Amino acid sequence: MPDPTMSDPVLPDLLAPGLRLVFCGSAPGLVSAARGAYYAHPGNRFWGILHQAGLTPRRLAPAEYPELLRHGIGLTDMAKHAAGNDDQLPPGAYDPAGFAARIRAVRPQAVAFTAKAPAAAFLGRRTGAIPYGRVEGPADFPPVWVMPSTSGQASRFWDARPWLALGQWFHARP
């Protein structure tokens, strides 16, 4: 696991002004960190559901993640300097203030958390108190969505419906 005090992030942010949507995960998994690509574990549903929800015209490979910018989509993580499953992250790995600053700097139209844990860290709520779908966030922040985790380890919580609703919202906006 990378040293949480290191200055370089495990994976670079994929952020730019004017994005329509930014996805925020907990932290890169160990496979993603090793491959240098977001959602790179073969059992992860992220790339498939992005295509299924109409957010990408085809299923992208993890190594193609920079292509998301062409579709108005960005990527970041709540823990930029650690890798692993949520239960493997060191205490203090999440950086909600840093996340908020990065999002406010680029001002996307919406933010979607790819699991409840990073959403809970940002919103200051228990995971059990957060529903999937659009949720209330800070008044000075873009609209917030919370998606079921695409990790294969979270299969028991998988539900494509919030992802499909996010895709409908995405296409309904100019």
Short mmCIF file of N, CA, C and O in Angstrom, two decimals, residues 40-123:
data_model
loop_
_atom_site.label_atom_id
_atom_site.label_comp_id
_atom_site.label_asym_id
_atom_site.label_seq_id
_atom_site.Cartn_x
_atom_site.Cartn_y
_atom_site.Cartn_z
N ALA A 40 -9.89 -0.85 -12.52
CA ALA A 40 -9.21 -1.79 -13.40
C ALA A 40 -9.39 -3.26 -13.04
O ALA A 40 -9.03 -4.12 -13.83
N HIS A 41 -9.94 -3.56 -11.87
CA HIS A 41 -10.13 -4.96 -11.52
C HIS A 41 -11.13 -5.58 -12.50
O HIS A 41 -12.18 -4.99 -12.78
N PRO A 42 -10.84 -6.78 -13.02
CA PRO A 42 -11.75 -7.38 -14.01
C PRO A 42 -13.18 -7.59 -13.49
O PRO A 42 -14.12 -7.62 -14.28
N GLY A 43 -13.35 -7.73 -12.17
CA GLY A 43 -14.69 -7.92 -11.61
C GLY A 43 -15.46 -6.65 -11.35
O GLY A 43 -16.60 -6.68 -10.90
N ASN A 44 -14.87 -5.50 -11.64
CA ASN A 44 -15.54 -4.23 -11.38
C ASN A 44 -16.51 -3.91 -12.52
O ASN A 44 -16.17 -4.04 -13.68
N ARG A 45 -17.70 -3.46 -12.17
CA ARG A 45 -18.76 -3.19 -13.13
C ARG A 45 -18.73 -1.76 -13.71
O ARG A 45 -19.57 -1.41 -14.52
N PHE A 46 -17.82 -0.91 -13.25
CA PHE A 46 -17.86 0.51 -13.58
C PHE A 46 -17.94 0.76 -15.09
O PHE A 46 -18.82 1.48 -15.56
N TRP A 47 -17.02 0.21 -15.85
CA TRP A 47 -16.97 0.52 -17.28
C TRP A 47 -18.18 -0.02 -18.02
O TRP A 47 -18.68 0.61 -18.95
N GLY A 48 -18.67 -1.16 -17.59
CA GLY A 48 -19.86 -1.73 -18.22
C GLY A 48 -21.11 -0.91 -17.95
O GLY A 48 -21.91 -0.64 -18.85
N ILE A 49 -21.30 -0.47 -16.69
CA ILE A 49 -22.51 0.29 -16.37
C ILE A 49 -22.45 1.69 -16.96
O ILE A 49 -23.49 2.25 -17.33
N LEU A 50 -21.27 2.27 -17.11
CA LEU A 50 -21.19 3.57 -17.78
C LEU A 50 -21.74 3.45 -19.20
O LEU A 50 -22.51 4.31 -19.64
N HIS A 51 -21.35 2.41 -19.88
CA HIS A 51 -21.86 2.21 -21.25
C HIS A 51 -23.35 1.87 -21.22
O HIS A 51 -24.15 2.44 -21.99
N GLN A 52 -23.75 0.97 -20.35
CA GLN A 52 -25.16 0.56 -20.26
C GLN A 52 -26.05 1.76 -19.95
O GLN A 52 -27.16 1.87 -20.48
N ALA A 53 -25.59 2.69 -19.12
CA ALA A 53 -26.38 3.87 -18.76
C ALA A 53 -26.31 4.96 -19.82
O ALA A 53 -26.94 6.01 -19.68
N GLY A 54 -25.55 4.72 -20.88
CA GLY A 54 -25.45 5.70 -21.96
C GLY A 54 -24.50 6.85 -21.68
O GLY A 54 -24.54 7.86 -22.37
N LEU A 55 -23.63 6.69 -20.70
CA LEU A 55 -22.68 7.75 -20.38
C LEU A 55 -21.46 7.71 -21.30
O LEU A 55 -20.75 8.70 -21.43
N THR A 56 -21.21 6.55 -21.91
CA THR A 56 -20.14 6.42 -22.91
C THR A 56 -20.73 5.69 -24.12
O THR A 56 -21.62 4.84 -23.95
N PRO A 57 -20.26 6.00 -25.33
CA PRO A 57 -20.82 5.37 -26.53
C PRO A 57 -20.45 3.91 -26.69
O PRO A 57 -21.07 3.18 -27.46
N ARG A 58 -19.42 3.47 -25.99
CA ARG A 58 -19.00 2.07 -25.99
C ARG A 58 -18.37 1.78 -24.64
O ARG A 58 -18.06 2.69 -23.88
N ARG A 59 -18.17 0.51 -24.37
CA ARG A 59 -17.51 0.13 -23.12
C ARG A 59 -16.02 0.45 -23.26
O ARG A 59 -15.34 -0.11 -24.11
N LEU A 60 -15.55 1.35 -22.43
CA LEU A 60 -14.14 1.70 -22.43
C LEU A 60 -13.36 0.70 -21.58
O LEU A 60 -13.89 0.13 -20.61
N ALA A 61 -12.10 0.50 -21.93
CA ALA A 61 -11.20 -0.29 -21.10
C ALA A 61 -10.66 0.63 -20.00
O ALA A 61 -10.54 1.85 -20.21
N PRO A 62 -10.30 0.09 -18.84
CA PRO A 62 -9.78 0.94 -17.77
C PRO A 62 -8.63 1.84 -18.21
O PRO A 62 -8.59 3.02 -17.82
N ALA A 63 -7.73 1.35 -19.02
CA ALA A 63 -6.59 2.16 -19.47
C ALA A 63 -7.02 3.34 -20.33
O ALA A 63 -6.26 4.28 -20.51
N GLU A 64 -8.25 3.32 -20.83
CA GLU A 64 -8.77 4.42 -21.65
C GLU A 64 -9.45 5.50 -20.83
O GLU A 64 -10.08 6.39 -21.38
N TYR A 65 -9.30 5.46 -19.50
CA TYR A 65 -10.04 6.39 -18.66
C TYR A 65 -9.88 7.85 -19.07
O TYR A 65 -10.83 8.63 -18.94
N PRO A 66 -8.72 8.31 -19.61
CA PRO A 66 -8.65 9.72 -20.02
C PRO A 66 -9.67 10.11 -21.09
O PRO A 66 -10.02 11.28 -21.23
N GLU A 67 -10.19 9.12 -21.82
CA GLU A 67 -11.22 9.37 -22.85
C GLU A 67 -12.50 9.95 -22.24
O GLU A 67 -13.29 10.58 -22.95
N LEU A 68 -12.72 9.72 -20.95
CA LEU A 68 -13.94 10.22 -20.32
C LEU A 68 -14.08 11.74 -20.45
O LEU A 68 -15.19 12.26 -20.54
N LEU A 69 -12.96 12.45 -20.44
CA LEU A 69 -13.02 13.91 -20.57
C LEU A 69 -13.76 14.33 -21.85
O LEU A 69 -14.49 15.32 -21.84
N ARG A 70 -13.59 13.57 -22.92
CA ARG A 70 -14.28 13.89 -24.18
C ARG A 70 -15.79 13.76 -24.04
O ARG A 70 -16.53 14.31 -24.86
N HIS A 71 -16.25 13.04 -23.05
CA HIS A 71 -17.68 12.84 -22.81
C HIS A 71 -18.19 13.71 -21.68
O HIS A 71 -19.32 13.54 -21.22
N GLY A 72 -17.35 14.64 -21.19
CA GLY A 72 -17.76 15.54 -20.12
C GLY A 72 -17.74 14.93 -18.74
O GLY A 72 -18.42 15.41 -17.84
N ILE A 73 -16.95 13.86 -18.57
CA ILE A 73 -16.93 13.11 -17.32
C ILE A 73 -15.52 13.13 -16.73
O ILE A 73 -14.54 12.97 -17.45
N GLY A 74 -15.44 13.31 -15.42
CA GLY A 74 -14.17 13.29 -14.71
C GLY A 74 -14.16 12.22 -13.63
O GLY A 74 -15.19 11.62 -13.31
N LEU A 75 -12.98 12.00 -13.06
CA LEU A 75 -12.78 10.99 -12.02
C LEU A 75 -11.88 11.52 -10.91
O LEU A 75 -10.92 12.24 -11.18
N THR A 76 -12.19 11.14 -9.69
CA THR A 76 -11.34 11.42 -8.55
C THR A 76 -11.66 10.38 -7.47
O THR A 76 -12.53 9.53 -7.65
N ASP A 77 -10.93 10.45 -6.36
CA ASP A 77 -11.17 9.57 -5.22
C ASP A 77 -11.14 10.39 -3.95
O ASP A 77 -10.49 11.43 -3.87
N MET A 78 -11.83 9.90 -2.93
CA MET A 78 -11.84 10.56 -1.63
C MET A 78 -10.48 10.40 -0.93
O MET A 78 -10.05 11.27 -0.20
N ALA A 79 -9.81 9.27 -1.18
CA ALA A 79 -8.47 9.03 -0.63
C ALA A 79 -7.51 9.02 -1.81
O ALA A 79 -7.49 8.08 -2.60
N LYS A 80 -6.74 10.07 -1.95
CA LYS A 80 -5.84 10.20 -3.10
C LYS A 80 -4.48 9.55 -2.88
O LYS A 80 -3.75 9.30 -3.83
N HIS A 81 -4.11 9.29 -1.62
CA HIS A 81 -2.75 8.83 -1.33
C HIS A 81 -2.71 7.45 -0.69
O HIS A 81 -1.73 7.10 -0.03
N ALA A 82 -3.76 6.66 -0.89
CA ALA A 82 -3.82 5.30 -0.36
C ALA A 82 -4.56 4.43 -1.38
O ALA A 82 -5.33 4.95 -2.19
N ALA A 83 -4.32 3.15 -1.33
CA ALA A 83 -4.99 2.21 -2.23
C ALA A 83 -5.46 1.02 -1.42
O ALA A 83 -4.88 0.67 -0.39
N GLY A 84 -6.52 0.39 -1.90
CA GLY A 84 -7.05 -0.80 -1.25
C GLY A 84 -8.54 -0.68 -1.02
O GLY A 84 -9.16 0.34 -1.34
N ASN A 85 -9.09 -1.74 -0.48
CA ASN A 85 -10.51 -1.73 -0.11
C ASN A 85 -10.72 -0.76 1.06
O ASN A 85 -9.77 -0.43 1.76
N ASP A 86 -11.95 -0.36 1.26
CA ASP A 86 -12.25 0.58 2.34
C ASP A 86 -11.68 0.12 3.68
O ASP A 86 -11.11 0.92 4.42
N ASP A 87 -11.81 -1.17 3.97
CA ASP A 87 -11.33 -1.67 5.27
C ASP A 87 -9.81 -1.78 5.34
O ASP A 87 -9.25 -2.05 6.40
N GLN A 88 -9.11 -1.55 4.24
CA GLN A 88 -7.65 -1.58 4.21
C GLN A 88 -7.03 -0.18 4.28
O GLN A 88 -5.82 -0.06 4.42
N LEU A 89 -7.83 0.84 4.17
CA LEU A 89 -7.30 2.20 4.14
C LEU A 89 -6.87 2.64 5.54
O LEU A 89 -7.54 2.35 6.53
N PRO A 90 -5.76 3.35 5.62
CA PRO A 90 -5.31 3.81 6.94
C PRO A 90 -6.24 4.88 7.49
O PRO A 90 -6.92 5.58 6.72
N PRO A 91 -6.28 5.04 8.81
CA PRO A 91 -7.09 6.12 9.39
C PRO A 91 -6.67 7.46 8.79
O PRO A 91 -5.50 7.72 8.56
N GLY A 92 -7.66 8.28 8.50
CA GLY A 92 -7.38 9.60 7.96
C GLY A 92 -7.09 9.63 6.47
O GLY A 92 -6.71 10.67 5.94
N ALA A 93 -7.26 8.50 5.78
CA ALA A 93 -6.96 8.46 4.34
C ALA A 93 -7.94 9.32 3.54
O ALA A 93 -7.56 9.92 2.53
N TYR A 94 -9.19 9.36 3.98
CA TYR A 94 -10.17 10.19 3.28
C TYR A 94 -9.86 11.66 3.51
O TYR A 94 -9.50 12.06 4.61
N ASP A 95 -10.04 12.44 2.47
CA ASP A 95 -9.78 13.88 2.55
C ASP A 95 -10.99 14.64 1.99
O ASP A 95 -10.96 15.13 0.86
N PRO A 96 -12.08 14.72 2.76
CA PRO A 96 -13.28 15.40 2.26
C PRO A 96 -13.04 16.86 1.91
O PRO A 96 -13.59 17.37 0.93
N ALA A 97 -12.21 17.56 2.69
CA ALA A 97 -11.95 18.97 2.40
C ALA A 97 -11.19 19.11 1.08
O ALA A 97 -11.48 20.00 0.27
N GLY A 98 -10.20 18.26 0.86
CA GLY A 98 -9.45 18.30 -0.40
C GLY A 98 -10.34 17.97 -1.58
O GLY A 98 -10.25 18.59 -2.64
N PHE A 99 -11.22 16.97 -1.41
CA PHE A 99 -12.18 16.61 -2.45
C PHE A 99 -13.06 17.80 -2.78
O PHE A 99 -13.23 18.18 -3.95
N ALA A 100 -13.63 18.44 -1.76
CA ALA A 100 -14.53 19.58 -1.98
C ALA A 100 -13.80 20.70 -2.71
O ALA A 100 -14.36 21.33 -3.61
N ALA A 101 -12.55 20.96 -2.33
CA ALA A 101 -11.77 22.01 -2.98
C ALA A 101 -11.54 21.68 -4.45
O ALA A 101 -11.64 22.57 -5.32
N ARG A 102 -11.22 20.42 -4.75
CA ARG A 102 -11.00 20.03 -6.15
C ARG A 102 -12.27 20.20 -6.97
O ARG A 102 -12.23 20.68 -8.11
N ILE A 103 -13.41 19.83 -6.39
CA ILE A 103 -14.69 19.95 -7.12
C ILE A 103 -15.06 21.42 -7.29
O ILE A 103 -15.47 21.83 -8.38
N ARG A 104 -14.92 22.20 -6.25
CA ARG A 104 -15.26 23.62 -6.37
C ARG A 104 -14.36 24.33 -7.39
O ARG A 104 -14.78 25.28 -8.03
N ALA A 105 -13.14 23.86 -7.55
CA ALA A 105 -12.22 24.47 -8.51
C ALA A 105 -12.64 24.24 -9.95
O ALA A 105 -12.42 25.09 -10.80
N VAL A 106 -13.26 23.09 -10.24
CA VAL A 106 -13.65 22.79 -11.62
C VAL A 106 -15.14 22.95 -11.89
O VAL A 106 -15.56 22.98 -13.04
N ARG A 107 -15.95 23.01 -10.85
CA ARG A 107 -17.38 23.30 -10.93
C ARG A 107 -18.14 22.44 -11.94
O ARG A 107 -18.76 22.95 -12.88
N PRO A 108 -18.16 21.12 -11.76
CA PRO A 108 -18.95 20.28 -12.66
C PRO A 108 -20.44 20.49 -12.42
O PRO A 108 -20.84 21.06 -11.40
N GLN A 109 -21.25 20.01 -13.35
CA GLN A 109 -22.70 20.12 -13.19
C GLN A 109 -23.23 19.18 -12.10
O GLN A 109 -24.27 19.45 -11.52
N ALA A 110 -22.52 18.07 -11.84
CA ALA A 110 -22.94 17.13 -10.79
C ALA A 110 -21.76 16.28 -10.37
O ALA A 110 -20.76 16.16 -11.09
N VAL A 111 -21.90 15.68 -9.19
CA VAL A 111 -20.92 14.74 -8.64
C VAL A 111 -21.67 13.46 -8.31
O VAL A 111 -22.77 13.50 -7.74
N ALA A 112 -21.07 12.31 -8.65
CA ALA A 112 -21.66 11.02 -8.30
C ALA A 112 -20.62 10.20 -7.56
O ALA A 112 -19.52 9.97 -8.07
N PHE A 113 -20.95 9.81 -6.34
CA PHE A 113 -20.09 8.93 -5.57
C PHE A 113 -20.34 7.50 -6.01
O PHE A 113 -21.50 7.10 -6.14
N THR A 114 -19.27 6.74 -6.23
CA THR A 114 -19.43 5.38 -6.72
C THR A 114 -19.59 4.36 -5.60
O THR A 114 -19.51 3.16 -5.84
N ALA A 115 -19.85 4.84 -4.41
CA ALA A 115 -20.13 4.00 -3.25
C ALA A 115 -20.60 4.90 -2.11
O ALA A 115 -20.39 6.11 -2.14
N LYS A 116 -21.19 4.29 -1.11
CA LYS A 116 -21.69 5.08 0.02
C LYS A 116 -20.59 5.59 0.94
O LYS A 116 -20.73 6.65 1.54
N ALA A 117 -19.48 4.85 1.08
CA ALA A 117 -18.44 5.26 2.04
C ALA A 117 -17.86 6.64 1.72
O ALA A 117 -17.78 7.48 2.62
N PRO A 118 -17.47 6.93 0.49
CA PRO A 118 -16.95 8.28 0.24
C PRO A 118 -18.03 9.34 0.36
O PRO A 118 -17.75 10.46 0.79
N ALA A 119 -19.26 8.99 0.01
CA ALA A 119 -20.37 9.94 0.17
C ALA A 119 -20.57 10.26 1.64
O ALA A 119 -20.75 11.42 2.02
N ALA A 120 -20.53 9.24 2.49
CA ALA A 120 -20.71 9.44 3.93
C ALA A 120 -19.60 10.31 4.49
O ALA A 120 -19.85 11.19 5.33
N ALA A 121 -18.37 10.09 4.03
CA ALA A 121 -17.24 10.90 4.51
C ALA A 121 -17.44 12.36 4.13
O ALA A 121 -17.17 13.26 4.93
N PHE A 122 -17.92 12.61 2.93
CA PHE A 122 -18.11 13.98 2.48
C PHE A 122 -19.33 14.63 3.14
O PHE A 122 -19.27 15.78 3.57
N LEU A 123 -20.43 13.90 3.21
CA LEU A 123 -21.68 14.46 3.71
C LEU A 123 -21.77 14.47 5.23
O LEU A 123 -22.66 15.11 5.80
#
